[in-house]
mmCIF file of C-alpha atoms in Angstrom:
data_model
loop_
_atom_site.group_PDB
_atom_site.id
_atom_site.type_symbol
_atom_site.label_atom_id
_atom_site.label_comp_id
_atom_site.label_asym_id
_atom_site.label_seq_id
_atom_site.Cartn_x
_atom_site.Cartn_y
_atom_site.Cartn_z
ATOM 1 C CA MET A 13 7.403 52.742 -45.934
ATOM 2 C CA ASP A 14 6.452 48.813 -45.026
ATOM 3 C CA ILE A 15 4.201 48.039 -42.038
ATOM 4 C CA GLN A 16 5.106 44.982 -39.781
ATOM 5 C CA PHE A 17 2.191 42.515 -38.613
ATOM 6 C CA ASP A 18 1.766 38.621 -37.961
ATOM 7 C CA VAL A 19 -1.503 37.534 -39.463
ATOM 8 C CA THR A 20 -1.612 34.507 -36.927
ATOM 9 C CA LYS A 21 -2.262 37.109 -34.500
ATOM 10 C CA VAL A 22 -5.498 38.261 -36.584
ATOM 11 C CA THR A 23 -8.774 36.674 -37.285
ATOM 12 C CA LEU A 24 -11.006 39.325 -39.344
ATOM 13 C CA GLU A 25 -14.782 38.233 -40.255
ATOM 14 C CA THR A 26 -16.946 39.115 -43.049
ATOM 15 C CA PRO A 27 -20.555 37.616 -43.527
ATOM 16 C CA ARG A 28 -19.321 34.594 -45.725
ATOM 17 C CA LEU A 29 -15.655 34.063 -44.659
ATOM 18 C CA LEU A 30 -13.027 34.007 -41.897
ATOM 19 C CA LEU A 31 -9.665 35.479 -42.567
ATOM 20 C CA ARG A 32 -6.948 33.822 -40.623
ATOM 21 C CA GLY A 33 -3.211 32.562 -40.835
ATOM 22 C CA PHE A 34 -2.780 29.254 -42.315
ATOM 23 C CA ARG A 35 -2.164 26.432 -40.694
ATOM 24 C CA GLU A 36 -0.420 23.044 -41.707
ATOM 25 C CA ALA A 37 -3.679 21.720 -41.343
ATOM 26 C CA ASP A 38 -4.706 23.473 -44.304
ATOM 27 C CA ALA A 39 -2.925 21.920 -47.021
ATOM 28 C CA ALA A 40 -5.433 19.721 -48.642
ATOM 29 C CA ASP A 41 -7.915 22.428 -48.947
ATOM 30 C CA PHE A 42 -4.910 24.733 -50.441
ATOM 31 C CA TYR A 43 -4.125 21.754 -52.694
ATOM 32 C CA THR A 44 -7.272 21.679 -53.785
ATOM 33 C CA TYR A 45 -7.930 25.053 -55.095
ATOM 34 C CA ALA A 46 -3.940 25.896 -56.106
ATOM 35 C CA SER A 47 -3.635 22.744 -58.275
ATOM 36 C CA VAL A 48 -6.541 24.000 -60.781
ATOM 37 C CA PRO A 49 -4.663 25.186 -63.902
ATOM 38 C CA GLY A 50 -5.532 28.700 -64.483
ATOM 39 C CA VAL A 51 -6.162 29.731 -60.770
ATOM 40 C CA GLY A 52 -2.430 30.284 -59.789
ATOM 41 C CA GLU A 53 -1.716 31.652 -63.190
ATOM 42 C CA MET A 54 -3.978 34.593 -62.757
ATOM 43 C CA ALA A 55 -1.933 35.630 -59.912
ATOM 44 C CA GLY A 56 1.634 34.997 -61.290
ATOM 45 C CA TRP A 57 2.190 31.403 -60.057
ATOM 46 C CA LYS A 58 2.272 28.070 -61.716
ATOM 47 C CA HIS A 59 -0.827 25.933 -60.475
ATOM 48 C CA HIS A 60 0.735 23.175 -57.941
ATOM 49 C CA GLU A 61 1.581 19.670 -59.878
ATOM 50 C CA SER A 62 1.590 17.805 -56.246
ATOM 51 C CA MET A 63 1.395 18.063 -52.426
ATOM 52 C CA ALA A 64 4.988 19.052 -52.465
ATOM 53 C CA ASP A 65 4.283 22.046 -54.327
ATOM 54 C CA THR A 66 1.701 23.493 -51.613
ATOM 55 C CA TYR A 67 3.987 22.084 -48.617
ATOM 56 C CA ARG A 68 6.631 24.153 -49.689
ATOM 57 C CA VAL A 69 4.407 27.171 -50.382
ATOM 58 C CA LEU A 70 2.579 26.763 -47.090
ATOM 59 C CA GLY A 71 5.617 26.480 -45.679
ATOM 60 C CA MET A 72 6.512 30.239 -46.637
ATOM 61 C CA PHE A 73 3.129 31.462 -45.460
ATOM 62 C CA LEU A 74 3.703 30.101 -42.138
ATOM 63 C CA GLU A 75 7.380 31.485 -41.833
ATOM 64 C CA GLU A 76 6.293 34.852 -43.484
ATOM 65 C CA LYS A 77 3.249 35.328 -41.489
ATOM 66 C CA ASN A 78 1.716 37.678 -44.047
ATOM 67 C CA VAL A 79 -0.751 35.525 -45.792
ATOM 68 C CA PHE A 80 -4.634 34.933 -44.627
ATOM 69 C CA ALA A 81 -6.383 31.978 -45.392
ATOM 70 C CA LEU A 82 -9.946 32.593 -46.663
ATOM 71 C CA VAL A 83 -12.170 30.238 -45.043
ATOM 72 C CA HIS A 84 -15.586 29.817 -46.522
ATOM 73 C CA LYS A 85 -17.970 29.997 -43.131
ATOM 74 C CA GLU A 86 -20.650 27.818 -44.678
ATOM 75 C CA SER A 87 -18.346 24.638 -46.024
ATOM 76 C CA GLY A 88 -15.691 25.219 -43.345
ATOM 77 C CA ARG A 89 -12.970 24.832 -46.268
ATOM 78 C CA VAL A 90 -10.032 27.383 -47.139
ATOM 79 C CA ILE A 91 -10.938 28.445 -50.831
ATOM 80 C CA GLY A 92 -8.361 31.174 -51.376
ATOM 81 C CA SER A 93 -5.606 33.493 -49.886
ATOM 82 C CA LEU A 94 -5.146 37.093 -49.320
ATOM 83 C CA GLY A 95 -1.628 38.284 -48.778
ATOM 84 C CA LEU A 96 -0.136 41.761 -47.238
ATOM 85 C CA HIS A 97 3.320 42.266 -48.844
ATOM 86 C CA VAL A 98 5.706 44.762 -48.966
ATOM 87 C CA SER A 99 4.522 47.427 -51.593
ATOM 88 C CA SER A 100 6.265 48.806 -54.291
ATOM 89 C CA THR A 101 6.058 52.286 -54.498
ATOM 90 C CA ALA A 102 9.665 53.396 -54.788
ATOM 91 C CA GLY A 103 9.928 55.910 -57.454
ATOM 92 C CA THR A 104 6.309 57.220 -57.020
ATOM 93 C CA PRO A 105 4.980 60.095 -55.084
ATOM 94 C CA TYR A 106 3.844 57.524 -52.513
ATOM 95 C CA GLU A 107 7.206 55.513 -51.490
ATOM 96 C CA LEU A 108 7.230 57.376 -47.943
ATOM 97 C CA LEU A 109 3.791 56.584 -46.892
ATOM 98 C CA ARG A 110 3.107 53.132 -44.851
ATOM 99 C CA SER A 111 1.932 51.083 -47.031
ATOM 100 C CA LYS A 112 1.039 47.477 -47.887
ATOM 101 C CA GLU A 113 0.223 45.643 -51.171
ATOM 102 C CA ILE A 114 -2.840 43.286 -51.311
ATOM 103 C CA GLY A 115 -2.509 39.792 -53.617
ATOM 104 C CA TYR A 116 -4.933 37.441 -53.649
ATOM 105 C CA VAL A 117 -6.225 34.020 -55.292
ATOM 106 C CA LEU A 118 -9.814 32.226 -55.037
ATOM 107 C CA ALA A 119 -10.967 28.778 -55.980
ATOM 108 C CA LYS A 120 -12.320 28.761 -59.177
ATOM 109 C CA ASP A 121 -15.554 27.377 -57.669
ATOM 110 C CA PHE A 122 -16.210 30.644 -55.974
ATOM 111 C CA TRP A 123 -15.520 33.021 -58.589
ATOM 112 C CA GLY A 124 -18.240 35.666 -59.627
ATOM 113 C CA LYS A 125 -20.123 35.520 -56.249
ATOM 114 C CA GLY A 126 -18.471 38.560 -54.635
ATOM 115 C CA LEU A 127 -16.552 36.795 -52.065
ATOM 116 C CA MET A 128 -12.933 38.459 -52.878
ATOM 117 C CA PRO A 129 -14.364 41.954 -52.893
ATOM 118 C CA GLU A 130 -15.896 40.988 -49.589
ATOM 119 C CA ALA A 131 -12.476 39.893 -48.111
ATOM 120 C CA VAL A 132 -10.519 42.889 -49.594
ATOM 121 C CA LYS A 133 -12.884 45.448 -48.357
ATOM 122 C CA GLU A 134 -12.311 43.780 -44.752
ATOM 123 C CA VAL A 135 -8.489 43.979 -45.195
ATOM 124 C CA ILE A 136 -8.723 47.484 -46.258
ATOM 125 C CA ARG A 137 -10.786 48.179 -43.138
ATOM 126 C CA TYR A 138 -8.318 46.323 -41.139
ATOM 127 C CA CYS A 139 -5.018 47.821 -42.802
ATOM 128 C CA PHE A 140 -6.316 51.596 -42.360
ATOM 129 C CA GLU A 141 -7.839 51.309 -38.828
ATOM 130 C CA GLU A 142 -5.816 48.953 -37.552
ATOM 131 C CA LEU A 143 -2.446 48.574 -38.682
ATOM 132 C CA GLY A 144 -2.025 52.652 -39.189
ATOM 133 C CA ALA A 145 -1.658 51.927 -43.276
ATOM 134 C CA GLU A 146 -1.638 55.256 -45.286
ATOM 135 C CA LEU A 147 -1.758 53.510 -48.604
ATOM 136 C CA LEU A 148 -2.661 50.189 -50.387
ATOM 137 C CA THR A 149 -1.289 48.661 -53.738
ATOM 138 C CA VAL A 150 -2.782 45.988 -55.853
ATOM 139 C CA GLY A 151 -1.929 44.961 -59.298
ATOM 140 C CA HIS A 152 -3.404 42.566 -62.140
ATOM 141 C CA PHE A 153 -1.763 41.522 -65.182
ATOM 142 C CA ARG A 154 -3.192 42.982 -68.246
ATOM 143 C CA GLY A 155 -6.333 40.715 -69.316
ATOM 144 C CA ASN A 156 -7.460 39.756 -65.891
ATOM 145 C CA GLU A 157 -10.808 41.234 -65.960
ATOM 146 C CA GLN A 158 -11.734 39.306 -62.586
ATOM 147 C CA SER A 159 -9.360 40.965 -60.882
ATOM 148 C CA LYS A 160 -10.047 44.644 -62.229
ATOM 149 C CA ARG A 161 -13.159 44.313 -61.418
ATOM 150 C CA VAL A 162 -12.381 43.475 -57.716
ATOM 151 C CA ILE A 163 -9.991 46.049 -57.638
ATOM 152 C CA GLU A 164 -12.445 48.783 -59.059
ATOM 153 C CA LYS A 165 -15.146 47.625 -56.381
ATOM 154 C CA CYS A 166 -13.002 48.234 -53.752
ATOM 155 C CA GLY A 167 -12.495 51.309 -54.692
ATOM 156 C CA PHE A 168 -8.653 51.496 -55.994
ATOM 157 C CA THR A 169 -7.644 54.138 -58.347
ATOM 158 C CA PHE A 170 -5.456 53.098 -61.153
ATOM 159 C CA LEU A 171 -1.548 54.444 -60.735
ATOM 160 C CA ARG A 172 0.703 52.809 -63.858
ATOM 161 C CA SER A 173 1.189 49.908 -65.718
ATOM 162 C CA TYR A 174 4.645 48.439 -66.704
ATOM 163 C CA ASN A 175 6.222 45.366 -67.905
ATOM 164 C CA SER A 176 7.116 42.689 -65.214
ATOM 165 C CA GLU A 177 10.371 41.091 -66.129
ATOM 166 C CA LYS A 178 9.609 38.650 -63.733
ATOM 167 C CA HIS A 179 6.516 37.387 -65.257
ATOM 168 C CA GLY A 180 7.307 39.019 -68.750
ATOM 169 C CA LYS A 181 3.586 40.444 -68.174
ATOM 170 C CA ASP A 182 2.290 43.838 -68.118
ATOM 171 C CA VAL A 183 0.887 44.638 -64.923
ATOM 172 C CA CYS A 184 -1.475 47.393 -64.345
ATOM 173 C CA GLU A 185 -1.234 49.012 -60.652
ATOM 174 C CA TYR A 186 -3.749 50.618 -58.332
ATOM 175 C CA VAL A 187 -3.914 52.911 -54.952
ATOM 176 C CA LEU A 188 -6.067 53.390 -52.561
ATOM 177 C CA LYS A 189 -4.899 56.271 -50.011
ATOM 178 C CA ARG A 190 -6.543 56.042 -46.485
ATOM 179 C CA GLU A 191 -7.914 59.596 -46.715
ATOM 180 C CA THR A 192 -9.967 58.384 -49.687
ATOM 181 C CA MET A 193 -11.705 56.510 -46.854
ATOM 182 C CA GLY A 194 -12.810 59.062 -45.227
ATOM 183 C CA GLY A 195 -9.932 59.512 -43.055
ATOM 184 C CA ARG A 196 -9.765 56.639 -41.094
#
């Protein structure tokens, strides 16, 4: 069961990041990381080949209001995104739980610095404590070891793997139940 929320009314903070809704002024920063080959592909989308691609996706973020911009406090730049989407729990024992699916991407220059687990852990807290989520899901393409490590560091457990017809790749899906977080 999906949970409705509006990211433009939320700002979350970690030691090194601010998580807030995207703004039109973020387009240049967004393009800077989204145009790097390999970054988007890890998350299932083609890297941006022009600012027109960036403006199109940014327009969706602004309209849907479900994707946080990850702002690096030290530089003030947007270095990634973290979305809360409709969870695909149909046909699982979790389909009636209040849930969201987490999806994320980070600028390549910031990989391996622990920033994404920092952001995901704060979003987990927000979802369970403030949105009343009972379950969170997340997935990665088979072979994406960076995402797998983030998922494991954040306490998710493996649920299933399946072939994504949309992407033509195997997806590994994980879950995290609120009760595993101490009943928060």
